[in-house]
Amino acid sequence: MVFKGLPVSKGIALGKAFVYTPFTATIDKHNISADEKAEHRYRFSEVTKKAADEIKKLQEKMSAEDTDKVGIFEAHEDILCDETIVDEILALINEESHNGEYAIDTVYEKYAQIFSEMDDELMQERSADFRDVKNRILRIWAGQEEKNLSQLDHPVVICAHDLLPSDTATLNKKNVLAIVTETGGNTSHSAIIARSYEIPALLGVSGVMASIQNNIAVIVDAVDGDLLVQPNEQETAEYEKKKAAYLHTIKELQTFRSIDPVMADGTRIDIFLNIGSVNDEELEAAAYTDGVGLFRSEFLFMQGKELPSENQQYYVYKKAVETYGERQVILRTLDIGGDKTLESMHLPKEDNPFLGCRALRLCFQKLDVFKTQLRAALRASAHGNLALMFPMVGSIEDIQKAKAHVEECKQELRKEGYLFNEKMPVGIMIEIPAIAVLADVVVHEVDFASIGTNDLCQYLMAVDRLNSNVAMYYQSYNPAMFKLIHQVSLAFEKAGKSLSVCGEIGGDAMAVMAFIGMGIKKFSMTGYNVPAVKRVISKLTMDKAQQLVGKLQALTMACQIEELLKAEMDELLT
Ligand code: PEP
Ligand code: MG
């Protein structure tokens, strides 16, 4: 069986499927008879024992792999064994004749609620642990095995209807051969993370979950966009060969990874990196990039059940700036909302989350969270070349308001005697069309800007970037995109301010040729795209790039632009 999908992170993988369906309990409430009471009591004690075994195993695993997380499971053990909770559950079964699942849900929810309303932040955070333990018990009660992407213990191909960014952010990437989902598009955050981990990913594979089971053999061709379920021997041999040839090409391309990004006529282009964490694998790219053009700080917030404190954030940002020394690190402030949620922050469900209280808008509502991040960033600026960038800016008022909060934080830190860079550059992402149209005004309000083409395309073309059903309308090569980006580039060039492209198309070697012709000389991308972009830069001249822009201006459709860019790149590389 062959399925079609969108290859969002290139590569070929052969392996066994791991079907990921996160457990969600559906609780029904009913009265039980005297006989059933005995049965539910017995079942509750059996389920509790099994939960205790699971937690013990997790403790053992974590003490070998990640000691920081052992404490979490020790706390879960305490909750599970808490006598008051156990007595209250049994009382609901015995005295109120409630069914076991309902009794478990009610008692755990009560304590989760009590803790979430406490004044002490640490206590509030315990409520998530109560819910976690409750889910574990209810899952075992429902007879389901534990599935958790951070606990994969052998290499698998993850198949899921959808993956939340937090699923992808916490997965044990050593054991992920490839990712296949039914939803998602090229610029969904699952796609972005897959690319940065260099895991082949095929998204938008419609209907695949109905035809796939655990451990079934699959081949993921995230080059041509095919998923083969239960391939035969001949197909397996063919794809083994294709994979070897693909890896060989990638290896050749790697020779461009560490060259200086200098054009054939000597013009220097800056190649920056997009990162989501400061782990060693991401920072390894510091050796061959000019800085960090986009540090998606929200992934730091997604890793735990608690919001990172000012000090925790400070150490992470400090590590990034110290790694890059004099080179710039652009920290993007929290961009939550849209497809990114936080376990540590309860956010109301919105009908149109991408048009809702996202990123800067949310930060304005949660000023304590925003200012904690600004303070941590300012303190880290004392250790290197840190710049701050605001996402989802829609108006001049947004910029002025955000800058005013930076000033407030500076005042506080001065009073408290902290060191920071008084002149830390402050910039914005240009990803809402309104702000792109106003580029000639905006440029006077900021030190720099970076074009977030993923969202710019979503909002300009009115296409949900995650909805595979409308993926063909998400046209990054639409002439409107190039026209608008050109206009922004001219405004920034005239004002002599720095402008980069940090959306996914900023790492697309074909589009980069055109952007260079428009005057943009700074690009930020995942490490994976660096070799291909540097290769094109090394062969391109400014004359050629400008001629390309001239040709492009005459075109009216995305398919024509794509065709032109492909032809120009082929010519350049042959
Ligand atoms: C963008 O929108 O282009 C961007 C870089 O930000 P994100 O993909 O994180 O929304
Ligand atoms: Mg964006």
Coordinates of C-alpha atoms and ligand atoms in Angstrom, one line a residue:
M1 CA 0.0 0.0 0.0
V2 CA 1.4 3.4 -0.9
F3 CA 0.3 6.7 0.6
K4 CA 1.2 10.2 -0.6
G5 CA 2.3 12.9 1.9
L6 CA 4.2 16.2 2.1
P7 CA 8.0 15.6 2.6
V8 CA 8.8 18.4 5.1
S9 CA 12.1 17.1 6.4
K10 CA 14.0 15.2 3.8
G11 CA 15.4 11.7 4.1
I12 CA 14.5 8.1 3.7
A13 CA 13.9 5.6 6.5
L14 CA 13.0 1.9 6.6
G15 CA 11.7 0.5 9.9
K16 CA 8.8 -0.6 12.1
A17 CA 5.8 1.7 12.8
F18 CA 5.1 3.0 16.3
V19 CA 1.5 4.1 16.3
Y20 CA 1.2 7.1 18.7
T21 CA -2.3 7.7 20.1
P22 CA -2.1 9.7 23.3
F23 CA -4.6 8.5 25.9
T24 CA -7.6 10.6 26.7
A25 CA -10.0 9.3 29.3
T26 CA -13.7 9.5 28.8
I27 CA -15.4 9.3 32.1
D28 CA -19.0 8.1 32.4
K29 CA -20.8 8.4 35.7
H30 CA -23.1 5.6 36.9
N31 CA -24.2 3.8 40.0
I32 CA -22.9 0.4 40.8
S33 CA -24.4 -2.6 42.7
A34 CA -23.0 -4.1 45.9
D35 CA -21.3 -6.9 44.0
E36 CA -19.8 -4.4 41.6
K37 CA -18.5 -2.3 44.5
A38 CA -16.3 -5.2 45.5
E39 CA -15.1 -5.7 42.0
H40 CA -14.3 -1.9 41.5
R41 CA -12.4 -1.8 44.9
Y42 CA -10.3 -4.8 43.8
R43 CA -9.7 -3.3 40.4
F44 CA -8.7 0.0 41.9
S45 CA -6.1 -1.7 44.1
E46 CA -4.8 -3.7 41.1
V47 CA -4.6 -0.7 38.9
T48 CA -2.8 1.2 41.6
K49 CA -0.2 -1.5 41.9
K50 CA 0.4 -1.5 38.2
A51 CA 0.7 2.3 38.2
A52 CA 3.3 2.0 41.0
D53 CA 5.3 -0.5 38.9
E54 CA 5.3 1.8 35.9
I55 CA 6.4 4.8 38.0
K56 CA 9.2 2.7 39.6
K57 CA 10.4 1.7 36.2
L58 CA 10.4 5.3 35.1
Q59 CA 12.4 6.3 38.2
E60 CA 15.0 3.6 37.4
K61 CA 15.2 4.7 33.8
M62 CA 15.6 8.4 34.6
S63 CA 18.2 7.8 37.3
A64 CA 20.3 6.1 34.5
E65 CA 19.5 8.7 31.8
D66 CA 18.3 12.0 33.1
T67 CA 18.6 12.4 36.9
D68 CA 16.8 15.8 36.9
K69 CA 13.6 14.0 36.1
V70 CA 13.8 11.4 38.9
G71 CA 12.2 13.8 41.4
I72 CA 9.1 14.1 39.2
F73 CA 8.4 10.4 39.5
E74 CA 9.2 10.3 43.2
A75 CA 6.5 12.9 43.6
H76 CA 4.1 10.8 41.5
E77 CA 4.8 7.8 43.7
D78 CA 3.9 9.9 46.8
I79 CA 0.6 11.0 45.2
L80 CA -0.3 7.5 44.2
C81 CA 0.2 6.2 47.7
D82 CA -1.4 9.1 49.5
E83 CA -3.8 7.5 52.0
T84 CA -6.3 10.3 52.1
I85 CA -6.8 10.1 48.3
V86 CA -7.1 6.3 48.4
D87 CA -9.6 6.5 51.3
E88 CA -11.7 9.2 49.5
I89 CA -11.8 7.1 46.3
L90 CA -12.9 4.0 48.2
A91 CA -15.5 6.0 50.1
L92 CA -17.1 7.3 46.8
I93 CA -17.2 3.7 45.6
N94 CA -18.5 2.2 48.9
E95 CA -20.8 4.9 50.3
E96 CA -21.9 6.8 47.2
S97 CA -22.0 3.8 44.8
H98 CA -20.1 5.6 42.2
N99 CA -18.2 3.6 39.5
G100 CA -14.4 3.4 40.0
E101 CA -13.3 5.6 37.1
Y102 CA -15.7 8.4 38.1
A103 CA -14.5 8.1 41.8
I104 CA -10.8 8.3 40.7
D105 CA -11.4 11.2 38.4
T106 CA -13.4 13.2 41.0
V107 CA -11.0 12.8 43.8
Y108 CA -7.8 13.5 41.8
E109 CA -9.5 16.5 40.0
K110 CA -10.5 17.9 43.4
Y111 CA -6.9 17.9 44.6
A112 CA -5.6 19.2 41.3
Q113 CA -8.0 22.1 41.6
I114 CA -7.1 22.8 45.3
F115 CA -3.4 22.9 44.4
S116 CA -4.0 25.1 41.3
E117 CA -5.7 27.7 43.4
M118 CA -2.9 28.0 46.0
D119 CA -0.9 31.2 46.3
D120 CA 2.5 29.5 46.2
E121 CA 3.6 29.0 42.6
L122 CA 5.4 25.7 43.5
M123 CA 2.2 24.3 45.0
Q124 CA 0.2 25.4 42.0
E125 CA 2.5 23.4 39.8
R126 CA 1.7 20.3 41.8
S127 CA -1.8 20.2 40.3
A128 CA -0.3 19.0 37.0
D129 CA 1.3 16.0 38.9
F130 CA -2.1 15.0 40.3
R131 CA -3.6 15.0 36.8
D132 CA -0.6 13.1 35.5
V133 CA -1.1 10.3 38.1
K134 CA -4.8 10.3 37.5
N135 CA -4.3 9.8 33.8
R136 CA -1.9 7.0 34.4
I137 CA -4.5 5.2 36.7
L138 CA -7.3 5.8 34.2
R139 CA -5.3 4.6 31.3
I140 CA -4.4 1.3 33.1
W141 CA -8.0 1.0 34.2
A142 CA -9.0 1.3 30.5
G143 CA -6.5 -1.5 29.7
Q144 CA -4.2 0.7 27.6
E145 CA -0.4 0.4 27.5
E146 CA 1.8 3.4 28.2
K147 CA 2.9 5.3 25.1
N148 CA 5.3 8.2 25.4
L149 CA 7.6 9.6 22.8
S150 CA 10.3 10.5 25.4
Q151 CA 10.5 6.9 26.4
L152 CA 11.0 5.2 23.0
D153 CA 13.6 2.5 23.6
H154 CA 14.3 1.3 20.1
P155 CA 14.3 2.9 16.7
V156 CA 10.8 3.3 15.2
V157 CA 8.9 5.3 12.7
I158 CA 6.3 7.4 14.6
C159 CA 2.9 7.4 13.0
A160 CA 0.3 9.7 14.5
H161 CA -2.8 11.6 13.5
D162 CA -1.1 14.7 14.7
L163 CA 1.9 15.6 16.9
L164 CA 1.8 18.6 19.2
P165 CA 5.0 20.7 19.3
S166 CA 5.5 19.5 22.9
D167 CA 5.4 15.9 21.7
T168 CA 8.1 16.6 19.1
A169 CA 10.1 18.7 21.5
T170 CA 10.3 16.0 24.1
L171 CA 10.8 12.9 21.9
N172 CA 13.8 10.7 22.3
K173 CA 15.2 11.6 18.9
K174 CA 17.9 8.9 19.0
N175 CA 15.1 6.4 18.5
V176 CA 13.1 8.1 15.9
L177 CA 13.8 6.9 12.3
A178 CA 11.0 9.1 10.8
I179 CA 7.8 10.9 11.5
V180 CA 4.5 10.4 9.7
T181 CA 1.3 12.3 10.5
E182 CA -2.1 12.7 9.0
T183 CA -2.1 16.5 9.5
G184 CA 0.4 19.4 9.3
G185 CA 2.2 21.3 6.7
N186 CA 5.7 22.4 5.7
T187 CA 5.8 25.2 8.3
S188 CA 4.0 23.5 11.2
H189 CA 6.3 23.4 14.2
S190 CA 6.4 19.6 14.1
A191 CA 8.0 20.0 10.6
I192 CA 10.4 22.7 11.8
I193 CA 11.6 20.5 14.7
A194 CA 11.9 17.4 12.5
R195 CA 14.1 19.4 10.2
S196 CA 16.2 20.7 13.0
Y197 CA 16.7 17.2 14.4
E198 CA 17.3 16.0 10.8
I199 CA 14.5 13.4 11.1
P200 CA 12.8 12.5 7.9
A201 CA 9.1 13.6 8.1
L202 CA 6.1 13.1 5.9
L203 CA 3.1 15.1 7.0
G204 CA -0.5 15.3 5.7
V205 CA -0.6 11.6 4.9
S206 CA -4.4 11.4 4.9
G207 CA -6.1 8.3 6.2
V208 CA -2.9 6.5 7.2
M209 CA -3.9 5.8 10.8
A210 CA -6.7 3.4 9.6
S211 CA -4.2 1.3 7.7
I212 CA -1.3 1.0 10.1
Q213 CA -0.7 -1.0 13.2
N214 CA 2.2 -1.1 15.6
N215 CA 5.3 -3.0 14.4
I216 CA 4.2 -3.1 10.8
A217 CA 7.0 -2.6 8.3
V218 CA 7.0 0.8 6.6
I219 CA 9.2 2.8 4.3
V220 CA 9.2 6.6 4.5
D221 CA 10.4 8.4 1.4
A222 CA 10.5 11.9 2.6
V223 CA 12.2 13.0 -0.6
D224 CA 9.5 12.1 -3.1
G225 CA 6.6 12.1 -0.6
D226 CA 5.8 8.4 -0.4
L227 CA 4.9 6.1 2.5
L228 CA 4.9 2.3 1.8
V229 CA 3.1 0.1 4.2
Q230 CA 4.2 -3.5 4.4
P231 CA 6.6 -3.2 1.4
N232 CA 7.6 -6.4 -0.4
E233 CA 11.2 -7.6 -0.7
Q234 CA 11.8 -6.0 -4.0
E235 CA 10.5 -2.6 -2.8
T236 CA 12.6 -2.9 0.4
A237 CA 15.8 -3.6 -1.7
E238 CA 15.0 -0.7 -4.0
Y239 CA 14.6 1.7 -1.2
E240 CA 17.7 0.5 0.6
K241 CA 19.6 1.5 -2.5
K242 CA 17.7 4.8 -2.8
K243 CA 18.5 5.6 0.8
A244 CA 22.3 4.9 0.3
A245 CA 22.3 7.1 -2.9
Y246 CA 20.5 9.9 -1.0
L247 CA 23.0 9.7 1.9
H248 CA 25.9 9.9 -0.5
T249 CA 24.5 13.1 -2.1
I250 CA 24.0 14.7 1.3
K251 CA 27.6 13.8 2.3
E252 CA 28.8 15.6 -0.8
L253 CA 26.8 18.7 0.0
Q254 CA 28.3 18.7 3.5
T255 CA 31.6 19.9 2.0
F256 CA 29.9 23.3 1.6
R257 CA 28.8 23.5 5.2
S258 CA 31.9 25.2 6.6
I259 CA 32.9 27.4 3.7
D260 CA 32.5 31.2 4.1
P261 CA 29.3 32.4 2.5
V262 CA 31.0 34.6 -0.1
M263 CA 29.4 35.2 -3.5
A264 CA 31.3 34.6 -6.7
D265 CA 31.9 38.4 -7.0
G266 CA 33.2 38.6 -3.4
T267 CA 30.0 39.9 -1.7
R268 CA 29.7 38.5 1.8
I269 CA 26.3 37.1 2.9
D270 CA 25.5 36.3 6.5
I271 CA 24.3 32.9 7.3
F272 CA 22.6 32.6 10.7
L273 CA 21.0 29.7 12.5
N274 CA 17.5 29.0 13.7
I275 CA 17.6 27.2 17.1
G276 CA 15.0 26.0 19.6
S277 CA 17.3 25.1 22.4
V278 CA 20.9 25.3 23.6
N279 CA 21.7 21.6 23.5
D280 CA 25.0 20.5 22.1
E281 CA 23.7 19.3 18.8
E282 CA 22.1 22.6 18.0
L283 CA 25.1 24.6 19.1
E284 CA 27.4 22.5 17.1
A285 CA 26.4 24.6 14.1
A286 CA 28.0 27.6 15.8
A287 CA 31.2 26.4 14.2
Y288 CA 30.0 27.3 10.7
T289 CA 27.3 30.0 11.1
D290 CA 27.6 33.7 11.7
G291 CA 25.2 33.8 14.6
V292 CA 21.7 32.9 15.7
G293 CA 19.1 34.7 13.7
L294 CA 16.1 33.1 15.5
F295 CA 16.2 31.5 18.9
R296 CA 12.6 30.2 19.3
S297 CA 12.5 30.6 23.0
E298 CA 9.1 29.0 23.5
F299 CA 10.5 25.5 23.2
L300 CA 12.3 26.1 26.5
F301 CA 8.9 26.8 28.0
M302 CA 7.4 23.7 26.5
Q303 CA 9.8 21.3 28.1
G304 CA 8.3 21.1 31.5
K305 CA 5.2 21.4 33.4
E306 CA 6.5 24.6 35.1
L307 CA 7.3 27.9 33.6
P308 CA 11.1 28.4 33.5
S309 CA 12.2 30.9 36.2
E310 CA 14.1 34.1 35.4
N311 CA 17.4 32.4 36.5
Q312 CA 16.7 29.2 34.5
Q313 CA 16.1 31.3 31.4
Y314 CA 19.1 33.5 32.1
Y315 CA 21.5 30.5 32.2
V316 CA 20.1 29.2 28.9
Y317 CA 20.4 32.5 27.1
K318 CA 23.8 33.1 28.6
K319 CA 25.0 29.7 27.3
A320 CA 23.8 30.7 23.8
V321 CA 25.6 34.1 23.8
E322 CA 28.7 32.7 25.3
T323 CA 28.9 30.0 22.6
Y324 CA 28.7 32.6 19.9
G325 CA 31.1 35.1 21.5
E326 CA 31.1 38.4 19.5
R327 CA 28.6 37.0 17.0
Q328 CA 25.0 38.0 17.4
V329 CA 22.3 35.8 19.0
I330 CA 18.7 37.0 18.3
L331 CA 16.4 35.8 21.0
R332 CA 12.7 35.8 20.0
T333 CA 10.4 36.4 22.9
L334 CA 7.8 33.8 23.8
D335 CA 5.7 32.9 20.7
I336 CA 2.9 30.8 22.3
G337 CA -0.5 30.4 20.8
G338 CA -1.4 29.1 17.3
D339 CA -0.3 25.5 17.3
K340 CA 1.9 26.0 20.4
T341 CA 0.4 25.5 23.8
L342 CA 2.0 25.2 27.2
E343 CA 1.3 22.7 29.8
S344 CA 2.3 25.2 32.4
M345 CA -0.1 27.9 31.3
H346 CA -3.8 27.4 31.0
L347 CA -5.0 29.1 27.9
P348 CA -8.6 29.4 26.9
K349 CA -9.5 27.5 23.7
E350 CA -10.0 29.8 20.7
D351 CA -11.9 29.2 17.5
N352 CA -9.1 30.8 15.4
P353 CA -6.0 30.4 17.4
F354 CA -3.6 31.7 14.7
L355 CA -5.7 34.9 14.6
G356 CA -6.1 35.0 18.3
C357 CA -4.1 35.8 21.5
R358 CA -0.8 34.6 20.2
A359 CA 2.9 35.6 20.9
L360 CA 3.3 39.2 21.8
R361 CA -0.5 39.6 22.3
L362 CA -0.4 36.9 24.9
C363 CA 2.7 38.4 26.5
F364 CA 0.9 41.7 26.9
Q365 CA -1.8 39.8 28.8
K366 CA 0.6 37.8 30.9
L367 CA 3.0 40.6 31.8
D368 CA 4.6 38.7 34.7
V369 CA 5.7 36.0 32.2
F370 CA 6.8 38.5 29.6
K371 CA 8.8 40.6 32.0
T372 CA 10.5 37.6 33.6
Q373 CA 11.8 36.7 30.1
L374 CA 12.8 40.3 29.3
R375 CA 14.8 40.5 32.6
A376 CA 16.5 37.2 31.9
A377 CA 17.4 38.3 28.4
L378 CA 18.7 41.6 29.6
R379 CA 20.9 40.0 32.2
A380 CA 22.2 37.5 29.6
S381 CA 23.1 40.5 27.3
A382 CA 25.9 41.3 29.7
H383 CA 27.7 38.2 28.5
G384 CA 27.7 38.6 24.8
N385 CA 26.0 40.0 21.7
L386 CA 22.3 39.4 22.5
A387 CA 19.5 41.0 20.6
L388 CA 15.8 40.8 21.3
M389 CA 13.1 40.2 18.8
F390 CA 9.3 40.4 19.2
P391 CA 7.0 38.0 17.2
M392 CA 3.5 38.7 15.8
V393 CA 3.9 42.5 15.8
G394 CA 0.9 44.0 14.1
S395 CA 1.2 47.7 14.7
I396 CA 3.4 50.6 15.7
E397 CA 1.6 50.6 19.1
D398 CA 2.7 47.0 19.6
I399 CA 6.3 47.9 19.1
Q400 CA 6.1 51.0 21.4
K401 CA 4.4 49.0 24.1
A402 CA 6.9 46.1 23.9
K403 CA 9.8 48.6 24.0
A404 CA 8.3 50.3 27.0
H405 CA 8.3 47.0 28.9
V406 CA 12.0 46.5 28.0
E407 CA 12.6 50.0 29.5
E408 CA 10.7 49.1 32.7
C409 CA 12.8 46.0 33.1
K410 CA 16.0 47.9 32.5
Q411 CA 15.0 50.4 35.3
E412 CA 14.3 47.5 37.7
L413 CA 17.6 45.7 36.9
R414 CA 19.5 49.0 37.4
K415 CA 18.0 49.5 40.8
E416 CA 18.8 45.9 41.7
G417 CA 22.3 46.3 40.6
Y418 CA 22.3 43.8 37.7
L419 CA 24.6 44.3 34.7
F420 CA 23.2 44.3 31.2
N421 CA 23.8 45.8 27.8
E422 CA 22.1 49.3 27.8
K423 CA 22.2 49.2 24.0
M424 CA 20.9 45.7 23.5
P425 CA 19.3 45.9 20.0
V426 CA 15.6 45.4 19.8
G427 CA 13.9 44.3 16.7
I428 CA 10.7 42.7 15.4
M429 CA 9.6 39.9 13.2
I430 CA 7.8 41.0 10.1
E431 CA 5.1 38.3 9.8
I432 CA 1.8 40.2 9.8
P433 CA 1.2 41.7 6.4
A434 CA 0.1 45.1 7.9
I435 CA 3.6 45.6 9.4
A436 CA 5.2 44.6 6.1
V437 CA 3.2 47.2 4.3
L438 CA 4.2 49.8 6.9
A439 CA 7.9 48.8 6.6
D440 CA 9.0 52.4 5.7
V441 CA 7.5 53.7 9.0
V442 CA 8.3 50.6 11.1
V443 CA 12.0 50.8 10.2
H444 CA 12.4 54.0 12.3
E445 CA 11.0 52.2 15.4
V446 CA 13.4 49.2 15.5
D447 CA 17.1 48.4 15.4
F448 CA 16.5 45.5 13.0
A449 CA 13.9 43.1 11.6
S450 CA 13.6 39.6 10.4
I451 CA 10.9 38.4 7.9
G452 CA 9.0 35.4 9.3
T453 CA 7.9 34.1 6.0
N454 CA 6.0 31.1 7.5
D455 CA 3.4 33.3 9.1
L456 CA 3.7 36.1 6.5
C457 CA 2.6 33.6 3.9
Q458 CA -0.2 32.2 6.2
Y459 CA -1.6 35.7 6.8
L460 CA -1.0 37.1 3.3
M461 CA -2.5 34.1 1.5
A462 CA -5.2 33.5 4.1
V463 CA -4.2 29.8 4.5
D464 CA -3.9 27.9 7.8
R465 CA -0.2 26.8 7.7
L466 CA -1.2 23.5 9.4
N467 CA -4.1 22.5 7.3
S468 CA -3.0 19.9 4.8
N469 CA -6.4 20.2 3.0
V470 CA -5.5 23.7 1.8
A471 CA -1.7 23.2 1.4
M472 CA -1.9 24.0 -2.3
Y473 CA -3.0 27.5 -1.4
Y474 CA -0.1 28.1 0.9
Q475 CA 2.1 29.5 -1.9
S476 CA 5.5 30.6 -0.6
Y477 CA 6.4 31.4 -4.2
N478 CA 3.4 33.5 -4.8
P479 CA 4.4 36.8 -6.6
A480 CA 2.6 38.7 -3.7
M481 CA 5.2 37.3 -1.3
F482 CA 8.1 38.4 -3.4
K483 CA 6.6 41.8 -4.0
L484 CA 6.0 42.4 -0.4
I485 CA 9.4 41.2 0.7
H486 CA 11.1 43.4 -1.9
Q487 CA 9.2 46.4 -0.6
V488 CA 10.3 45.6 3.0
S489 CA 13.9 45.1 1.8
L490 CA 14.0 48.5 0.0
A491 CA 12.7 50.3 3.1
F492 CA 15.3 48.7 5.3
E493 CA 18.1 49.3 2.8
K494 CA 17.2 53.0 2.5
A495 CA 17.2 53.4 6.3
G496 CA 20.5 51.4 6.6
K497 CA 19.0 49.0 9.1
S498 CA 19.6 45.2 9.2
L499 CA 17.0 42.9 7.7
S500 CA 17.0 39.1 7.5
V501 CA 14.7 36.3 6.4
C502 CA 14.2 33.7 9.1
G503 CA 11.1 31.8 7.9
E504 CA 11.6 28.4 6.2
I505 CA 12.0 30.0 2.8
G506 CA 15.1 31.8 4.2
G507 CA 16.8 28.4 4.0
D508 CA 15.5 27.6 0.5
A509 CA 18.5 28.0 -1.8
M510 CA 16.3 28.9 -4.8
A511 CA 14.4 31.7 -3.0
V512 CA 17.6 33.0 -1.4
M513 CA 19.0 33.8 -4.9
A514 CA 16.0 36.1 -5.5
F515 CA 16.2 37.7 -2.0
I516 CA 19.9 38.5 -2.5
G517 CA 18.9 40.3 -5.8
M518 CA 16.4 42.3 -3.7
G519 CA 19.3 43.5 -1.4
I520 CA 18.8 41.1 1.5
K521 CA 22.2 39.9 2.8
K522 CA 21.3 38.0 5.9
F523 CA 19.5 34.7 6.2
S524 CA 18.6 32.5 9.1
M525 CA 17.8 28.8 8.8
T526 CA 18.1 25.4 10.3
G527 CA 21.6 23.8 10.2
Y528 CA 20.2 21.3 7.7
N529 CA 19.8 23.9 5.0
V530 CA 23.2 25.7 5.5
P531 CA 25.2 23.6 3.0
A532 CA 22.8 23.9 0.1
V533 CA 22.4 27.7 0.6
K534 CA 26.1 28.3 0.9
R535 CA 26.7 26.3 -2.3
V536 CA 24.4 28.5 -4.3
I537 CA 25.8 31.7 -2.7
S538 CA 29.3 30.6 -3.7
K539 CA 28.3 30.4 -7.4
L540 CA 26.0 33.5 -7.6
T541 CA 27.0 37.0 -8.5
M542 CA 25.0 40.1 -7.6
D543 CA 24.5 40.9 -11.3
K544 CA 22.9 37.5 -11.9
A545 CA 20.7 37.8 -8.7
Q546 CA 19.5 41.3 -9.8
Q547 CA 18.7 40.0 -13.3
L548 CA 16.7 37.2 -11.7
V549 CA 14.6 39.7 -9.8
G550 CA 13.9 41.5 -13.0
K551 CA 12.7 38.3 -14.6
L552 CA 10.7 37.4 -11.6
Q553 CA 8.8 40.8 -11.5
A554 CA 7.2 39.9 -14.9
L555 CA 5.7 36.7 -13.5
T556 CA 2.2 36.5 -12.1
M557 CA 1.8 33.0 -10.8
A558 CA 3.5 30.9 -8.1
C559 CA 4.1 28.0 -10.4
Q560 CA 5.9 30.3 -12.9
I561 CA 8.2 31.7 -10.2
E562 CA 9.0 28.2 -8.9
E563 CA 9.8 27.1 -12.5
L564 CA 12.1 30.1 -13.1
L565 CA 13.9 29.6 -9.8
K566 CA 14.5 25.9 -10.4
A567 CA 15.8 26.6 -13.9
E568 CA 18.2 29.4 -12.6
M569 CA 19.5 27.2 -9.9
D570 CA 20.1 24.2 -12.2
E571 CA 22.0 26.5 -14.6
L572 CA 24.0 27.9 -11.7
L573 CA 25.0 24.5 -10.4
T574 CA 25.9 22.9 -13.7
Ligands
PEP1 C1 7.8 32.6 10.8 O1 6.6 32.7 11.0 O2 8.3 32.6 9.6 C2 8.8 32.2 11.8 C3 10.1 32.1 11.6 O3 8.3 32.0 13.1 P1 7.5 30.6 13.4 O4 7.7 29.6 12.3 O5 8.1 30.1 14.7 O6 6.1 31.1 13.6
MG2 MG 6.0 33.1 13.0

